Amino acid sequence: MEATLAFEERGSGPAVVLLHAFPLSSRMWARQIDALADRYRGIAPDRPGFGRSPPRPAASMASFAGDVLALLDALGVLRAAAVGLSMGGYVAFELLDRAPHRLAALALCDTRASPDSDEAKRGRETSAHNVESAGAGVLVEGMLPKLLAQGASREVRDEVEALIRGASSEGTAAALRAMAGRRDFTDRLPTLRCPTLVLVGEQDVLTTPADAEQMAARIPGAELTRIPSAGHLSNLEQPEAFNAALAEFLDRAL
Ligand code: MLT
């Protein structure tokens, strides 16, 4: 069943769909949507249970990709560039699988094509239980130091913490289980045919620059950009460098 998603939309021009990280929401893309609005139509959906989208049990990566395609249909968008950061990248791979003809370009930011290890899956299940009993706020202490570079500003830390605390327990637990169950797209990388940018924060400890290099090397013609002084949430930590790299790529690709 395809859900009706809440979304942010701004600007006009070729469509760019921005897929958020876990456990954040479309709000994490505010600085990108604003920066792109004079040339692009930015569309940033909230995954069920995040931002303003109501939670939905058992929402897999594939089902969310279906929701995103239904949203694009409803908005009359035939083709779009997809920009996915971390969990958003996992969704972008599902979009590629379901509807490659609808992707005009792809930006894979601080993400990976490989699935969870068995240990990581067990960790996700423990986290899902903790979230169900105590709320998404239980993730703050463990996640914040991994999401952001050590030098991240107080303002960005507060912003990310507020987004985590604002996520619903149901949606957060469902997303953890969906990430644990996601597919392996590693072998598909050499078959990608749309213009691709791989972007990574130089201090990303979750999806490292080495991971990004390996992924980019397997995608024909992919470009790789490292964002200095940024961790995993590179778009929030260094919006100017991130936006410049993204806009330069989109201007060439679309
Ligand atoms: C994210 O930023 O979306 C998450 O770190 C992804 C993950 O936990 O695999």
Short mmCIF file of C-alpha atoms and ligand atoms in Angstrom, two decimals:
data_model
loop_
_atom_site.label_atom_id
_atom_site.label_comp_id
_atom_site.label_asym_id
_atom_site.label_seq_id
_atom_site.Cartn_x
_atom_site.Cartn_y
_atom_site.Cartn_z
CA MET A 1 0.00 0.00 0.00
CA GLU A 2 1.41 3.36 -0.95
CA ALA A 3 1.19 6.07 1.72
CA THR A 4 0.54 9.75 1.36
CA LEU A 5 3.75 11.44 2.39
CA ALA A 6 4.25 14.88 3.84
CA PHE A 7 6.89 16.79 1.92
CA GLU A 8 8.63 20.14 1.51
CA GLU A 9 8.66 21.67 -1.93
CA ARG A 10 10.29 24.81 -3.24
CA GLY A 11 11.57 26.30 -6.48
CA SER A 12 10.98 25.57 -10.13
CA GLY A 13 12.94 23.83 -12.87
CA PRO A 14 14.06 20.20 -13.17
CA ALA A 15 12.89 18.16 -10.16
CA VAL A 16 15.32 17.09 -7.43
CA VAL A 17 14.03 14.68 -4.79
CA LEU A 18 15.93 14.84 -1.51
CA LEU A 19 15.82 11.75 0.72
CA HIS A 20 16.65 12.27 4.38
CA ALA A 21 18.90 10.39 6.79
CA PHE A 22 17.88 8.38 9.85
CA PRO A 23 16.44 9.45 12.28
CA LEU A 24 15.88 12.93 10.87
CA SER A 25 13.29 14.37 8.47
CA SER A 26 12.91 16.55 5.38
CA ARG A 27 13.89 19.50 7.58
CA MET A 28 17.52 18.45 7.28
CA TRP A 29 17.38 19.58 3.63
CA ALA A 30 16.15 23.14 4.29
CA ARG A 31 19.51 24.73 3.40
CA GLN A 32 19.77 22.70 0.18
CA ILE A 33 16.20 23.35 -0.98
CA ASP A 34 16.67 27.07 -0.43
CA ALA A 35 20.00 27.15 -2.22
CA LEU A 36 18.67 25.21 -5.23
CA ALA A 37 15.28 26.94 -5.49
CA ASP A 38 16.27 29.46 -8.17
CA ARG A 39 17.09 26.68 -10.66
CA TYR A 40 15.49 23.47 -9.40
CA ARG A 41 12.21 22.19 -8.01
CA GLY A 42 13.27 20.63 -4.71
CA ILE A 43 10.96 17.97 -3.26
CA ALA A 44 11.86 16.50 0.15
CA PRO A 45 9.49 13.82 1.49
CA ASP A 46 9.27 12.69 5.12
CA ARG A 47 9.57 8.95 5.60
CA PRO A 48 6.51 7.56 7.48
CA GLY A 49 6.92 8.35 11.20
CA PHE A 50 9.34 11.25 10.62
CA GLY A 51 8.65 14.95 10.18
CA ARG A 52 4.98 15.36 9.32
CA SER A 53 4.34 11.92 7.75
CA PRO A 54 2.22 9.67 9.98
CA PRO A 55 3.88 6.41 11.09
CA ARG A 56 3.15 3.18 9.26
CA PRO A 57 4.09 -0.26 10.58
CA ALA A 58 6.63 -2.35 8.67
CA ALA A 59 7.54 0.35 6.15
CA SER A 60 10.47 -1.25 4.26
CA MET A 61 13.01 0.64 2.14
CA ALA A 62 11.23 -0.68 -0.96
CA SER A 63 7.79 0.40 0.25
CA PHE A 64 9.08 3.90 1.00
CA ALA A 65 10.57 4.03 -2.51
CA GLY A 66 7.08 3.13 -3.78
CA ASP A 67 5.64 5.99 -1.70
CA VAL A 68 8.18 8.39 -3.22
CA LEU A 69 7.30 7.31 -6.77
CA ALA A 70 3.60 7.75 -5.98
CA LEU A 71 4.37 11.25 -4.66
CA LEU A 72 6.26 12.10 -7.86
CA ASP A 73 3.27 10.81 -9.87
CA ALA A 74 0.91 12.98 -7.84
CA LEU A 75 3.15 16.01 -8.47
CA GLY A 76 3.32 15.28 -12.19
CA VAL A 77 7.07 14.62 -12.09
CA LEU A 78 8.18 12.06 -14.67
CA ARG A 79 11.93 12.25 -14.02
CA ALA A 80 13.94 13.61 -11.13
CA ALA A 81 17.45 13.69 -9.77
CA ALA A 82 17.62 11.77 -6.49
CA VAL A 83 19.81 13.01 -3.65
CA GLY A 84 19.99 10.49 -0.80
CA LEU A 85 22.02 10.91 2.37
CA SER A 86 22.76 7.73 4.32
CA MET A 87 19.34 6.07 4.79
CA GLY A 88 18.20 8.30 1.94
CA GLY A 89 20.84 6.62 -0.21
CA TYR A 90 19.38 3.21 0.67
CA VAL A 91 16.04 4.50 -0.64
CA ALA A 92 17.69 5.90 -3.77
CA PHE A 93 19.01 2.40 -4.59
CA GLU A 94 15.45 1.07 -4.28
CA LEU A 95 14.23 3.81 -6.63
CA LEU A 96 16.89 2.78 -9.12
CA ASP A 97 15.71 -0.78 -8.86
CA ARG A 98 12.04 0.00 -9.33
CA ALA A 99 12.17 2.82 -11.83
CA PRO A 100 15.63 3.51 -13.30
CA HIS A 101 14.06 5.42 -16.21
CA ARG A 102 12.72 8.00 -13.75
CA LEU A 103 16.12 8.96 -12.35
CA ALA A 104 17.91 11.67 -14.31
CA ALA A 105 20.89 11.81 -11.94
CA LEU A 106 21.93 10.42 -8.59
CA ALA A 107 23.81 11.95 -5.65
CA LEU A 108 24.84 9.33 -3.09
CA CYS A 109 25.86 11.20 0.05
CA ASP A 110 27.48 9.60 3.12
CA THR A 111 25.89 6.27 2.27
CA ARG A 112 26.70 2.74 1.22
CA ALA A 113 25.38 0.04 -1.13
CA SER A 114 26.21 -2.86 1.20
CA PRO A 115 23.72 -4.37 3.69
CA ASP A 116 24.03 -4.69 7.49
CA SER A 117 26.23 -7.38 9.01
CA ASP A 118 24.48 -9.87 11.30
CA GLU A 119 25.91 -8.01 14.29
CA ALA A 120 24.60 -4.69 13.00
CA LYS A 121 21.16 -6.25 12.47
CA ARG A 122 21.10 -7.44 16.07
CA GLY A 123 22.11 -3.96 17.22
CA ARG A 124 19.26 -2.42 15.19
CA GLU A 125 16.75 -4.78 16.84
CA THR A 126 18.02 -3.82 20.31
CA SER A 127 17.75 -0.14 19.39
CA ALA A 128 14.22 -0.69 18.03
CA HIS A 129 13.16 -2.26 21.35
CA ASN A 130 14.75 0.61 23.29
CA VAL A 131 13.00 3.18 21.12
CA GLU A 132 9.66 1.41 21.52
CA SER A 133 9.96 1.47 25.28
CA ALA A 134 11.60 4.87 25.82
CA GLY A 135 11.15 6.97 22.65
CA ALA A 136 13.53 8.08 19.90
CA GLY A 137 15.38 10.34 22.38
CA VAL A 138 17.26 7.24 23.67
CA LEU A 139 19.27 7.35 20.44
CA VAL A 140 20.69 10.83 21.03
CA GLU A 141 23.62 9.96 23.29
CA GLY A 142 24.89 7.09 21.15
CA MET A 143 24.20 8.61 17.74
CA LEU A 144 25.10 12.27 17.98
CA PRO A 145 28.88 11.73 18.24
CA LYS A 146 28.74 9.42 15.20
CA LEU A 147 26.54 11.67 13.09
CA LEU A 148 28.61 14.83 13.49
CA ALA A 149 32.29 15.74 13.30
CA GLN A 150 33.92 16.66 16.59
CA GLY A 151 34.10 20.29 15.57
CA ALA A 152 30.40 20.59 14.64
CA SER A 153 28.79 23.77 15.96
CA ARG A 154 26.47 23.86 18.97
CA GLU A 155 23.73 25.13 16.64
CA VAL A 156 23.98 22.06 14.38
CA ARG A 157 24.19 19.71 17.38
CA ASP A 158 21.03 21.24 18.85
CA GLU A 159 19.27 21.06 15.50
CA VAL A 160 20.08 17.37 15.01
CA GLU A 161 19.17 16.51 18.61
CA ALA A 162 15.79 18.22 18.20
CA LEU A 163 15.12 16.31 14.98
CA ILE A 164 15.95 12.97 16.65
CA ARG A 165 13.76 13.75 19.66
CA GLY A 166 10.95 14.80 17.31
CA ALA A 167 10.84 11.43 15.51
CA SER A 168 7.99 9.07 16.44
CA SER A 169 8.86 5.84 18.28
CA GLU A 170 6.85 3.78 15.82
CA GLY A 171 8.47 5.30 12.73
CA THR A 172 11.96 5.12 14.22
CA ALA A 173 11.62 1.45 15.19
CA ALA A 174 10.17 0.65 11.75
CA ALA A 175 13.07 2.45 10.03
CA LEU A 176 15.64 0.57 12.13
CA ARG A 177 14.07 -2.73 11.08
CA ALA A 178 13.82 -1.58 7.47
CA MET A 179 17.52 -0.66 7.44
CA ALA A 180 18.39 -4.04 8.95
CA GLY A 181 16.38 -5.76 6.20
CA ARG A 182 17.72 -3.72 3.30
CA ARG A 183 19.16 -5.36 0.22
CA ASP A 184 22.71 -5.50 -1.04
CA PHE A 185 23.19 -3.26 -4.08
CA THR A 186 26.97 -3.64 -4.31
CA ASP A 187 26.87 -5.86 -7.38
CA ARG A 188 24.55 -3.43 -9.11
CA LEU A 189 26.95 -0.48 -8.91
CA PRO A 190 28.76 -1.31 -12.17
CA THR A 191 25.39 -1.38 -13.98
CA LEU A 192 24.38 2.19 -13.02
CA ARG A 193 23.89 4.31 -16.10
CA CYS A 194 22.78 7.69 -14.79
CA PRO A 195 25.21 10.51 -13.94
CA THR A 196 26.31 9.90 -10.34
CA LEU A 197 27.99 12.00 -7.69
CA VAL A 198 29.33 10.36 -4.54
CA LEU A 199 29.71 12.86 -1.72
CA VAL A 200 31.26 12.23 1.70
CA GLY A 201 32.26 14.21 4.78
CA GLU A 202 36.00 13.85 5.31
CA GLN A 203 35.36 12.96 8.95
CA ASP A 204 32.43 10.60 8.39
CA VAL A 205 32.92 7.64 10.75
CA LEU A 206 29.71 5.80 9.76
CA THR A 207 30.19 5.68 6.00
CA THR A 208 33.84 6.59 5.68
CA PRO A 209 35.68 8.33 2.83
CA ALA A 210 37.31 4.94 2.10
CA ASP A 211 33.82 3.38 1.72
CA ALA A 212 32.81 6.26 -0.57
CA GLU A 213 35.94 5.83 -2.70
CA GLN A 214 35.24 2.12 -3.14
CA MET A 215 31.63 2.78 -4.07
CA ALA A 216 32.52 5.52 -6.55
CA ALA A 217 35.19 3.34 -8.15
CA ARG A 218 32.56 0.72 -8.98
CA ILE A 219 30.07 3.12 -10.61
CA PRO A 220 30.90 3.94 -14.25
CA GLY A 221 31.84 7.61 -14.58
CA ALA A 222 30.97 8.50 -10.98
CA GLU A 223 32.46 11.64 -9.51
CA LEU A 224 33.63 11.76 -5.91
CA THR A 225 33.66 14.87 -3.73
CA ARG A 226 34.98 15.03 -0.15
CA ILE A 227 33.56 17.72 2.11
CA PRO A 228 36.25 19.06 4.48
CA SER A 229 35.46 19.57 8.20
CA ALA A 230 32.27 17.49 8.01
CA GLY A 231 31.20 14.19 9.49
CA HIS A 232 28.27 12.00 8.43
CA LEU A 233 25.67 14.78 8.12
CA SER A 234 27.84 16.70 5.67
CA ASN A 235 24.95 18.76 4.26
CA LEU A 236 24.12 20.17 7.70
CA GLU A 237 27.68 20.63 8.87
CA GLN A 238 29.12 22.33 5.77
CA PRO A 239 26.11 23.48 3.74
CA GLU A 240 28.07 25.88 1.54
CA ALA A 241 30.60 23.31 0.34
CA PHE A 242 27.89 20.66 0.04
CA ASN A 243 25.55 22.95 -1.92
CA ALA A 244 28.33 24.09 -4.24
CA ALA A 245 29.31 20.49 -5.07
CA LEU A 246 25.68 19.44 -5.53
CA ALA A 247 24.69 22.43 -7.67
CA GLU A 248 27.77 22.07 -9.87
CA PHE A 249 26.91 18.40 -10.42
CA LEU A 250 23.20 19.02 -11.11
CA ASP A 251 23.99 21.90 -13.48
CA ARG A 252 26.10 19.53 -15.54
CA ALA A 253 23.86 16.46 -15.26
CA LEU A 254 20.36 17.88 -15.81
C1 MLT B 1 21.68 7.51 8.61
O1 MLT B 1 22.36 8.52 8.79
O2 MLT B 1 20.70 7.52 7.85
C2 MLT B 1 22.04 6.27 9.35
O3 MLT B 1 23.25 6.46 10.00
C3 MLT B 1 22.10 5.10 8.43
C4 MLT B 1 22.42 3.81 9.13
O4 MLT B 1 22.32 3.73 10.35
O5 MLT B 1 22.76 2.84 8.42
#
